Amino acid sequence: MSIIAPAKTISVGVVAERSKGAGPWSDYLWRPVSAFSGAPDTPAWTKLADDGERATFFVGSTEIELYRSEAGN
């Protein structure tokens, strides 16, 4: 098996929202709210905003690797 290099790599940052849980089994609910191109110098899990009900956090950066298809499209 050969290792194929990605055709393109894109750096992305992710933002998630934390809100209070509605039931007795969870304190918080988490959901992704934004993904953007680029990797800022902001440390992972930095709180960006908090209004008492919801808070948004910069989750961190990662890379998306895109590969060419080997099948006819």
PDB file of C-alpha atoms in Angstrom:
ATOM      1  CA  MET A   1       0.000   0.000   0.000  1.00  0.00           C
ATOM      2  CA  SER A   2       1.432   3.370  -0.993  1.00  0.00           C
ATOM      3  CA  ILE A   3       0.997   6.641   0.828  1.00  0.00           C
ATOM      4  CA  ILE A   4      -0.563   9.292  -1.402  1.00  0.00           C
ATOM      5  CA  ALA A   5       0.177  12.924  -0.643  1.00  0.00           C
ATOM      6  CA  PRO A   6      -2.822  15.236  -0.437  1.00  0.00           C
ATOM      7  CA  ALA A   7      -3.483  17.414  -3.493  1.00  0.00           C
ATOM      8  CA  LYS A   8      -4.130  20.399  -1.238  1.00  0.00           C
ATOM      9  CA  THR A   9      -4.026  21.165   2.486  1.00  0.00           C
ATOM     10  CA  ILE A  10      -6.214  23.882   4.015  1.00  0.00           C
ATOM     11  CA  SER A  11      -5.672  25.257   7.529  1.00  0.00           C
ATOM     12  CA  VAL A  12      -8.950  25.938   9.352  1.00  0.00           C
ATOM     13  CA  GLY A  13     -10.023  27.302  12.718  1.00  0.00           C
ATOM     14  CA  VAL A  14     -13.154  26.111  14.547  1.00  0.00           C
ATOM     15  CA  VAL A  15     -15.515  27.988  16.887  1.00  0.00           C
ATOM     16  CA  ALA A  16     -18.037  26.192  19.128  1.00  0.00           C
ATOM     17  CA  GLU A  17     -20.914  27.412  21.270  1.00  0.00           C
ATOM     18  CA  ARG A  18     -21.653  26.181  24.785  1.00  0.00           C
ATOM     19  CA  SER A  19     -25.172  26.626  26.169  1.00  0.00           C
ATOM     20  CA  LYS A  20     -26.828  25.439  29.350  1.00  0.00           C
ATOM     21  CA  GLY A  21     -28.280  21.939  29.208  1.00  0.00           C
ATOM     22  CA  ALA A  22     -32.061  21.602  29.256  1.00  0.00           C
ATOM     23  CA  GLY A  23     -32.218  18.269  31.070  1.00  0.00           C
ATOM     24  CA  PRO A  24     -30.893  16.690  34.235  1.00  0.00           C
ATOM     25  CA  TRP A  25     -28.275  14.577  32.407  1.00  0.00           C
ATOM     26  CA  SER A  26     -26.132  17.325  30.935  1.00  0.00           C
ATOM     27  CA  ASP A  27     -24.746  20.551  32.304  1.00  0.00           C
ATOM     28  CA  TYR A  28     -23.912  21.947  28.858  1.00  0.00           C
ATOM     29  CA  LEU A  29     -24.690  21.430  25.192  1.00  0.00           C
ATOM     30  CA  TRP A  30     -21.941  22.008  22.647  1.00  0.00           C
ATOM     31  CA  ARG A  31     -22.329  22.728  18.940  1.00  0.00           C
ATOM     32  CA  PRO A  32     -19.983  23.907  16.209  1.00  0.00           C
ATOM     33  CA  VAL A  33     -20.936  27.360  14.936  1.00  0.00           C
ATOM     34  CA  SER A  34     -18.115  28.365  12.606  1.00  0.00           C
ATOM     35  CA  ALA A  35     -15.183  27.065  10.612  1.00  0.00           C
ATOM     36  CA  PHE A  36     -12.936  29.544   8.859  1.00  0.00           C
ATOM     37  CA  SER A  37      -9.895  29.523   6.645  1.00  0.00           C
ATOM     38  CA  GLY A  38      -6.605  30.127   8.392  1.00  0.00           C
ATOM     39  CA  ALA A  39      -5.048  29.259  11.719  1.00  0.00           C
ATOM     40  CA  PRO A  40      -4.888  32.210  14.127  1.00  0.00           C
ATOM     41  CA  ASP A  41      -2.312  32.517  16.912  1.00  0.00           C
ATOM     42  CA  THR A  42      -5.133  32.295  19.489  1.00  0.00           C
ATOM     43  CA  PRO A  43      -4.671  29.429  21.984  1.00  0.00           C
ATOM     44  CA  ALA A  44      -7.184  26.566  21.780  1.00  0.00           C
ATOM     45  CA  TRP A  45     -10.239  26.873  24.064  1.00  0.00           C
ATOM     46  CA  THR A  46     -10.018  30.652  24.333  1.00  0.00           C
ATOM     47  CA  LYS A  47     -13.388  32.100  25.350  1.00  0.00           C
ATOM     48  CA  LEU A  48     -14.502  34.627  22.727  1.00  0.00           C
ATOM     49  CA  ALA A  49     -17.852  35.765  24.158  1.00  0.00           C
ATOM     50  CA  ASP A  50     -20.190  34.996  27.069  1.00  0.00           C
ATOM     51  CA  ASP A  51     -23.648  36.467  27.657  1.00  0.00           C
ATOM     52  CA  GLY A  52     -24.533  34.279  30.648  1.00  0.00           C
ATOM     53  CA  GLU A  53     -26.680  31.900  28.567  1.00  0.00           C
ATOM     54  CA  ARG A  54     -24.253  31.061  25.778  1.00  0.00           C
ATOM     55  CA  ALA A  55     -20.498  31.211  25.410  1.00  0.00           C
ATOM     56  CA  THR A  56     -18.399  30.849  22.279  1.00  0.00           C
ATOM     57  CA  PHE A  57     -14.917  29.365  22.251  1.00  0.00           C
ATOM     58  CA  PHE A  58     -12.153  29.154  19.700  1.00  0.00           C
ATOM     59  CA  VAL A  59     -11.730  25.378  19.770  1.00  0.00           C
ATOM     60  CA  GLY A  60      -8.471  25.257  17.859  1.00  0.00           C
ATOM     61  CA  SER A  61      -6.926  24.828  14.438  1.00  0.00           C
ATOM     62  CA  THR A  62      -6.522  21.794  12.245  1.00  0.00           C
ATOM     63  CA  GLU A  63      -5.802  20.948   8.639  1.00  0.00           C
ATOM     64  CA  ILE A  64      -8.166  19.531   6.041  1.00  0.00           C
ATOM     65  CA  GLU A  65      -6.389  17.351   3.491  1.00  0.00           C
ATOM     66  CA  LEU A  66      -7.935  17.062   0.027  1.00  0.00           C
ATOM     67  CA  TYR A  67      -7.154  14.082  -2.209  1.00  0.00           C
ATOM     68  CA  ARG A  68      -7.787  13.523  -5.892  1.00  0.00           C
ATOM     69  CA  SER A  69     -10.337  10.875  -6.758  1.00  0.00           C
ATOM     70  CA  GLU A  70      -9.069   7.702  -8.391  1.00  0.00           C
ATOM     71  CA  ALA A  71     -12.503   6.903  -9.806  1.00  0.00           C
ATOM     72  CA  GLY A  72     -14.003   8.410 -12.937  1.00  0.00           C
ATOM     73  CA  ASN A  73     -16.399  11.185 -12.027  1.00  0.00           C
TER      74      ASN A  73
END
